[in-house]
Short mmCIF file of C-alpha atoms in Angstrom, two decimals:
data_model
loop_
_atom_site.label_atom_id
_atom_site.label_comp_id
_atom_site.label_asym_id
_atom_site.label_seq_id
_atom_site.Cartn_x
_atom_site.Cartn_y
_atom_site.Cartn_z
CA MET A 83 126.87 82.35 99.31
CA LYS A 84 126.07 79.85 96.57
CA TYR A 85 123.52 78.31 98.93
CA LEU A 86 121.90 81.72 99.49
CA HIS A 87 121.81 82.45 95.75
CA HIS A 88 120.26 79.01 95.12
CA TYR A 89 117.70 79.57 97.88
CA ILE A 90 116.71 82.98 96.52
CA ARG A 91 116.29 81.57 92.99
CA LEU A 92 114.08 78.78 94.30
CA LEU A 93 112.15 81.25 96.45
CA LEU A 94 111.50 83.58 93.51
CA LEU A 95 110.41 80.64 91.36
CA PHE A 96 108.01 79.50 94.09
CA LEU A 97 106.83 83.07 94.59
CA SER A 98 106.11 83.47 90.89
CA VAL A 99 104.01 80.30 90.92
CA ILE A 100 102.04 81.53 93.94
CA LEU A 101 101.53 85.00 92.51
CA LEU A 102 100.66 83.93 89.00
CA SER A 103 98.27 81.23 90.17
CA GLY A 104 96.59 83.46 92.75
CA CYS A 105 96.90 86.76 90.94
CA VAL A 106 93.99 88.70 89.53
CA LYS A 107 93.30 87.50 86.02
CA ASP A 108 92.44 89.96 83.29
CA GLU A 109 89.14 88.28 82.46
CA GLU A 110 87.83 88.84 85.99
CA PHE A 111 87.72 92.59 85.42
CA THR A 112 86.61 94.69 82.50
CA ASN A 113 89.16 96.80 80.67
CA ASP A 114 87.73 100.16 81.69
CA SER A 115 88.48 102.62 84.48
CA ARG A 116 86.44 100.73 87.07
CA GLY A 117 87.82 97.33 86.12
CA ASN A 118 91.42 98.48 86.19
CA PHE A 119 90.94 100.18 89.55
CA GLU A 120 89.40 97.04 91.06
CA ALA A 121 92.13 94.84 89.60
CA LEU A 122 94.93 97.02 90.98
CA TRP A 123 93.43 97.27 94.45
CA ARG A 124 92.93 93.49 94.55
CA ILE A 125 96.46 92.68 93.37
CA MET A 126 97.95 94.83 96.09
CA ASP A 127 95.48 93.63 98.72
CA GLU A 128 96.38 89.98 98.14
CA HIS A 129 100.10 90.17 97.40
CA TYR A 130 101.69 93.29 98.91
CA CYS A 131 103.80 92.29 101.92
CA PHE A 132 104.07 95.34 104.22
CA PHE A 133 100.50 96.18 105.23
CA SER A 134 101.10 95.42 108.91
CA GLU A 135 104.32 97.43 109.03
CA LYS A 136 102.76 100.41 107.27
CA GLU A 137 99.73 100.30 109.58
CA LYS A 138 102.01 100.43 112.63
CA GLN A 139 104.28 103.10 111.16
CA PHE A 140 101.72 105.61 109.89
CA GLY A 141 98.24 104.13 110.33
CA LEU A 142 97.67 102.81 106.81
CA ASP A 143 94.15 101.39 106.32
CA TRP A 144 93.98 99.73 102.91
CA ASN A 145 90.20 99.27 103.05
CA ALA A 146 89.76 102.97 103.80
CA ILE A 147 92.06 103.72 100.85
CA TYR A 148 89.71 101.70 98.65
CA GLN A 149 86.68 103.68 99.76
CA ARG A 150 88.40 107.02 99.23
CA TYR A 151 89.81 106.35 95.76
CA SER A 152 86.85 104.33 94.49
CA LYS A 153 84.80 107.53 94.57
CA GLN A 154 87.23 109.16 92.14
CA ILE A 155 86.66 106.57 89.40
CA ASN A 156 84.18 107.36 86.62
CA PRO A 157 83.56 105.98 83.10
CA GLN A 158 84.52 109.24 81.39
CA MET A 159 88.07 109.35 82.75
CA THR A 160 90.97 109.73 80.34
CA GLU A 161 94.00 107.44 80.58
CA GLU A 162 96.00 110.23 82.20
CA GLN A 163 93.30 110.85 84.80
CA LEU A 164 93.06 107.15 85.62
CA PHE A 165 96.83 106.94 85.89
CA GLU A 166 96.88 109.86 88.32
CA VAL A 167 94.25 108.32 90.59
CA LEU A 168 95.83 104.86 90.58
CA GLY A 169 99.30 106.32 91.11
CA ASN A 170 98.08 108.40 94.04
CA MET A 171 96.45 105.32 95.57
CA LEU A 172 99.72 103.37 95.35
CA GLY A 173 101.55 106.37 96.80
CA GLU A 174 99.63 105.85 100.04
CA LEU A 175 101.90 102.82 100.65
CA ARG A 176 105.00 105.07 100.75
CA ASP A 177 107.09 102.34 99.18
CA GLY A 178 109.88 102.99 96.68
CA HIS A 179 109.44 99.49 95.27
CA VAL A 180 105.84 100.20 94.26
CA ASN A 181 105.36 101.56 90.74
CA LEU A 182 102.65 101.76 88.11
CA ILE A 183 104.34 101.55 84.73
CA THR A 184 102.76 102.79 81.49
CA SER A 185 104.05 103.80 78.07
CA PHE A 186 103.83 107.49 79.03
CA ASP A 187 104.86 107.64 82.71
CA ILE A 188 105.83 105.75 85.86
CA ALA A 189 104.04 106.41 89.14
CA ARG A 190 106.47 106.34 92.04
CA ASN A 191 106.93 107.38 95.63
CA TRP A 192 110.42 108.60 96.45
CA SER A 193 109.62 110.21 99.79
CA TRP A 194 112.16 107.87 101.41
CA HIS A 195 114.88 110.24 100.18
CA GLU A 196 113.14 113.33 98.73
CA ASP A 197 111.82 114.42 102.13
CA TYR A 198 115.27 114.40 103.76
CA PRO A 199 118.65 116.17 103.41
CA THR A 200 120.80 114.59 100.71
CA ASN A 201 124.00 114.66 102.80
CA LEU A 202 125.99 114.25 99.59
CA ASN A 203 127.71 116.72 97.28
CA ASP A 204 129.16 115.48 93.98
CA SER A 205 131.70 118.31 93.85
CA LEU A 206 133.10 117.27 97.22
CA ILE A 207 133.31 113.65 96.08
CA SER A 208 135.30 114.80 93.04
CA PHE A 209 137.62 116.78 95.32
CA TYR A 210 138.44 113.74 97.47
CA LEU A 211 138.86 111.46 94.45
CA GLY A 212 141.03 113.95 92.57
CA LYS A 213 141.83 113.27 88.92
CA ASP A 214 144.03 110.21 89.22
CA TYR A 215 141.51 107.84 90.80
CA ARG A 216 141.06 104.29 89.53
CA ILE A 217 137.87 102.81 88.04
CA SER A 218 136.75 99.19 88.16
CA ASN A 219 133.26 97.85 87.46
CA GLY A 220 131.64 101.21 88.11
CA MET A 221 133.53 101.80 91.37
CA ARG A 222 135.94 104.72 91.72
CA TYR A 223 138.72 104.41 94.27
CA ARG A 224 141.97 105.88 95.49
CA LEU A 225 144.31 106.03 98.47
CA LEU A 226 143.81 109.26 100.43
CA ASP A 227 146.76 111.24 101.71
CA ASP A 228 146.45 109.85 105.24
CA ASN A 229 146.87 106.28 103.93
CA ILE A 230 143.16 105.46 104.12
CA GLY A 231 141.48 103.72 101.20
CA TYR A 232 138.37 105.29 99.69
CA ILE A 233 135.88 103.47 97.43
CA ARG A 234 132.91 105.27 95.86
CA CYS A 235 130.25 102.65 95.08
CA SER A 236 127.18 104.45 93.70
CA THR A 237 125.23 101.43 92.40
CA PHE A 238 124.84 97.67 92.67
CA GLU A 239 123.44 97.39 89.15
CA ASN A 240 126.74 95.91 87.93
CA GLY A 241 127.91 92.41 88.70
CA PHE A 242 131.22 92.40 90.57
CA GLY A 243 133.80 89.97 89.27
CA SER A 244 135.92 88.19 91.85
CA GLY A 245 139.04 89.45 90.10
CA ASN A 246 137.83 93.08 90.24
CA LEU A 247 137.28 93.03 93.99
CA THR A 248 140.56 91.22 94.65
CA ASP A 249 142.48 93.79 92.59
CA ILE A 250 140.82 96.68 94.42
CA LEU A 251 141.50 95.28 97.89
CA SER A 252 145.06 94.36 96.90
CA TYR A 253 145.65 97.99 95.96
CA PHE A 254 144.75 98.98 99.53
CA LEU A 255 146.81 96.32 101.35
CA THR A 256 149.10 98.92 102.95
CA ALA A 257 146.19 101.21 103.97
CA ARG A 258 145.32 101.60 107.63
CA GLY A 259 141.61 101.27 106.93
CA LEU A 260 138.94 101.46 104.25
CA ILE A 261 136.01 103.78 103.53
CA ILE A 262 133.16 102.46 101.36
CA ASP A 263 130.93 105.36 100.31
CA ILE A 264 127.53 104.10 99.14
CA ARG A 265 125.60 107.33 99.61
CA ASN A 266 122.81 107.69 96.99
CA ASN A 267 123.25 104.05 95.98
CA GLY A 268 119.67 103.19 95.00
CA GLY A 269 120.35 99.45 94.81
CA GLY A 270 120.48 96.99 91.96
CA MET A 271 121.40 93.32 92.25
CA ILE A 272 121.33 91.75 95.71
CA SER A 273 124.02 89.32 94.52
CA SER A 274 126.41 92.26 94.00
CA ALA A 275 125.77 93.50 97.54
CA GLU A 276 126.48 89.99 98.85
CA GLU A 277 129.61 89.63 96.73
CA LEU A 278 131.10 92.82 98.15
CA ALA A 279 130.03 92.15 101.76
CA ALA A 280 131.51 88.64 101.59
CA ARG A 281 134.98 90.24 101.48
CA PHE A 282 134.59 91.40 105.09
CA THR A 283 133.86 88.20 106.99
CA ASN A 284 135.97 85.11 107.68
CA LYS A 285 133.08 82.90 108.77
CA ASP A 286 129.47 82.18 107.93
CA ILE A 287 127.22 84.74 109.61
CA CYS A 288 123.46 85.02 109.85
CA VAL A 289 122.66 88.47 108.46
CA GLY A 290 118.86 88.32 108.43
CA TYR A 291 115.69 86.44 107.60
CA ILE A 292 113.28 86.17 104.69
CA GLN A 293 109.61 85.20 104.21
CA HIS A 294 107.18 84.75 101.34
CA LYS A 295 103.42 85.03 100.99
CA THR A 296 101.49 81.78 101.41
CA GLY A 297 97.95 83.11 101.03
CA ARG A 298 95.81 86.13 100.18
CA GLY A 299 95.51 87.50 103.70
CA HIS A 300 97.65 90.43 104.75
CA ASN A 301 99.45 88.27 107.32
CA ASP A 302 99.70 84.99 105.41
CA PHE A 303 103.45 84.33 105.42
CA SER A 304 105.78 81.37 105.64
CA GLU A 305 108.11 80.84 108.58
CA MET A 306 111.22 83.02 108.58
CA LYS A 307 114.21 81.46 106.81
CA ALA A 308 117.71 82.56 107.78
CA GLN A 309 119.91 84.49 105.34
CA TRP A 310 123.57 83.50 105.56
CA LEU A 311 126.55 85.48 104.33
CA ARG A 312 129.40 83.16 103.36
CA PRO A 313 133.00 84.42 103.29
CA SER A 314 134.44 84.97 99.84
CA ARG A 315 137.05 82.58 98.49
CA GLY A 316 138.96 85.60 97.22
CA LEU A 317 141.00 88.14 99.15
CA ARG A 318 139.24 89.21 102.34
CA TRP A 319 139.76 92.50 104.18
CA GLN A 320 140.96 92.24 107.80
CA LYS A 321 141.33 95.90 108.82
CA PRO A 322 138.71 98.43 110.02
CA VAL A 323 136.00 99.56 107.57
CA VAL A 324 133.64 102.53 107.59
CA VAL A 325 130.52 102.49 105.39
CA LEU A 326 129.04 105.90 104.54
CA THR A 327 125.24 106.12 104.22
CA ASN A 328 122.43 108.60 103.58
CA ARG A 329 118.70 108.46 102.84
CA GLY A 330 119.48 107.68 99.19
CA VAL A 331 120.71 104.20 100.17
CA TYR A 332 117.90 101.85 99.15
CA SER A 333 116.94 98.28 98.25
CA ALA A 334 120.05 96.14 97.56
CA ALA A 335 122.23 98.92 99.03
CA ASN A 336 120.09 98.82 102.17
CA GLU A 337 120.75 95.07 102.27
CA PHE A 338 124.48 95.71 101.95
CA VAL A 339 124.37 97.91 105.06
CA LYS A 340 122.46 95.16 106.84
CA TYR A 341 125.15 92.63 105.92
CA MET A 342 128.00 94.93 106.91
CA LYS A 343 126.48 95.64 110.34
CA SER A 344 126.95 91.93 111.05
CA CYS A 345 130.60 91.91 109.93
CA PRO A 346 133.50 92.56 112.34
CA LYS A 347 135.44 95.85 112.43
CA VAL A 348 132.71 97.73 110.53
CA THR A 349 131.26 101.13 111.50
CA ILE A 350 128.29 102.73 109.72
CA VAL A 351 128.58 106.53 109.50
CA GLY A 352 126.20 109.15 108.08
CA ASP A 353 122.41 109.23 107.97
CA ARG A 354 119.72 106.57 108.23
CA THR A 355 119.30 104.59 105.01
CA GLY A 356 116.15 104.89 102.88
CA GLY A 357 115.05 101.28 103.44
CA GLY A 358 113.36 99.11 100.83
CA ALA A 359 113.27 95.66 102.43
CA GLY A 360 110.88 93.89 100.09
CA MET A 361 111.82 91.83 97.06
CA PRO A 362 109.81 93.34 94.19
CA PHE A 363 107.49 91.42 91.85
CA SER A 364 105.29 92.53 88.94
CA SER A 365 101.75 91.91 87.71
CA GLU A 366 99.56 93.39 84.98
CA LEU A 367 96.24 95.23 84.79
CA PRO A 368 93.57 94.48 82.15
CA ASN A 369 94.71 97.49 80.07
CA GLY A 370 98.30 96.23 79.95
CA TRP A 371 99.77 98.58 82.54
CA SER A 372 102.36 96.93 84.77
CA VAL A 373 102.37 97.21 88.55
CA ARG A 374 105.50 96.53 90.58
CA PHE A 375 105.28 95.92 94.32
CA SER A 376 107.06 94.53 97.37
CA ALA A 377 106.10 90.87 97.59
CA CYS A 378 108.67 89.22 99.85
CA PRO A 379 109.72 90.77 103.19
CA ILE A 380 113.32 90.66 104.41
CA TYR A 381 114.44 91.27 107.99
CA ASP A 382 117.68 91.92 109.86
CA LYS A 383 119.47 89.43 112.12
CA ASP A 384 117.19 90.45 115.03
CA LYS A 385 114.10 89.70 112.89
CA GLN A 386 113.25 93.40 112.66
CA THR A 387 112.11 95.02 109.43
CA THR A 388 114.51 97.35 107.61
CA GLU A 389 111.76 98.64 105.30
CA PHE A 390 112.06 102.06 106.96
CA GLY A 391 115.84 102.17 106.88
CA ILE A 392 118.84 101.28 109.04
CA ALA A 393 120.27 103.71 111.59
CA PRO A 394 124.02 104.44 111.43
CA ASP A 395 126.40 103.78 114.30
CA VAL A 396 127.54 107.40 114.07
CA GLN A 397 124.93 109.97 112.96
CA ILE A 398 126.39 112.92 111.06
CA GLY A 399 125.35 115.07 108.10
CA LEU A 400 126.58 117.82 105.82
CA ASN A 401 125.73 121.49 106.18
CA GLN A 402 126.08 124.47 103.87
CA PHE A 403 129.16 125.78 105.70
CA ASP A 404 130.96 122.44 105.22
CA ILE A 405 130.10 122.46 101.53
CA PHE A 406 131.25 126.06 101.12
CA MET A 407 134.57 125.22 102.75
CA GLY A 408 135.04 122.16 100.53
CA TYR A 409 134.74 119.84 103.50
CA ASP A 410 132.76 116.57 103.58
CA SER A 411 132.17 116.10 107.30
CA ILE A 412 130.91 112.53 106.76
CA ILE A 413 134.14 111.46 105.03
CA GLU A 414 136.18 113.34 107.61
CA GLN A 415 134.35 111.58 110.45
CA ALA A 416 135.19 108.25 108.82
CA ARG A 417 138.85 109.23 108.52
CA LYS A 418 138.90 110.26 112.18
CA ILE A 419 137.50 106.85 113.19
CA LEU A 420 140.05 104.98 111.09
CA ARG A 421 142.94 107.09 112.36
#
């Protein structure tokens, strides 16, 4: 894992050099509505990494996008009007890692989860956890009454200490199996996803591949480099595991699902994840607004993109009757598998 962390740090450093040296410079464009529009379109055109995938998925034509939105730019626009047009243009990419950030708002596209059933109910989670659950590093966990361990991991924004994870797994040593519920986990630090996943393998496994941009063309990428998951030096879990997913699983959490699909004795249950398979990077427009975008594509072990999500091994969702009866059918399906 240390090798992977070192590689990613070097990759990001190299990426920053490429992007900063080849990025649109403020002085090339005037600080007005037209200049900021041209700068944003050019930054994305030269550095965004999923044009080919988005063209195949839903017919994205970035040049046609330019023609359509260019007509909406005029010198009399207010800041809010310019922000709306630029935000709508970025929304055409349908990418949760793409944002336009200003002092008054953030343009975003969250269709990866907003257009789908949530398949999660906080009241049901509270019912299964009860009142005597344990908390460690943002994770809530307890042993269910059928001797199955349950961990609710709602974010990877926190760094996991080796001692924290060892203590949690030690608590479940007598359990017959383990449920890791990451539904609505919008991501965070990829290192945290790796740290947790490393507790479920006893050998080095190739979990995917990574590339970086090498030029300004839409398809100018380096060769794919393998991503390796190294087993943790701490306590490792040897029994069956079920990971619960929904469309709210994104970015680093999406990566965690990718890692776990390569680990033994793991079953993914729930709904397709939201995706988010590009390492984000940021640049700046002449007026100081910041633009964040996917700059470095990551693939699964079969060299397929996970930008549009990862399908579960067992597809199942919640319905209103389940919720009314106080029954989380996704958790219950996991318990059935582990029993």
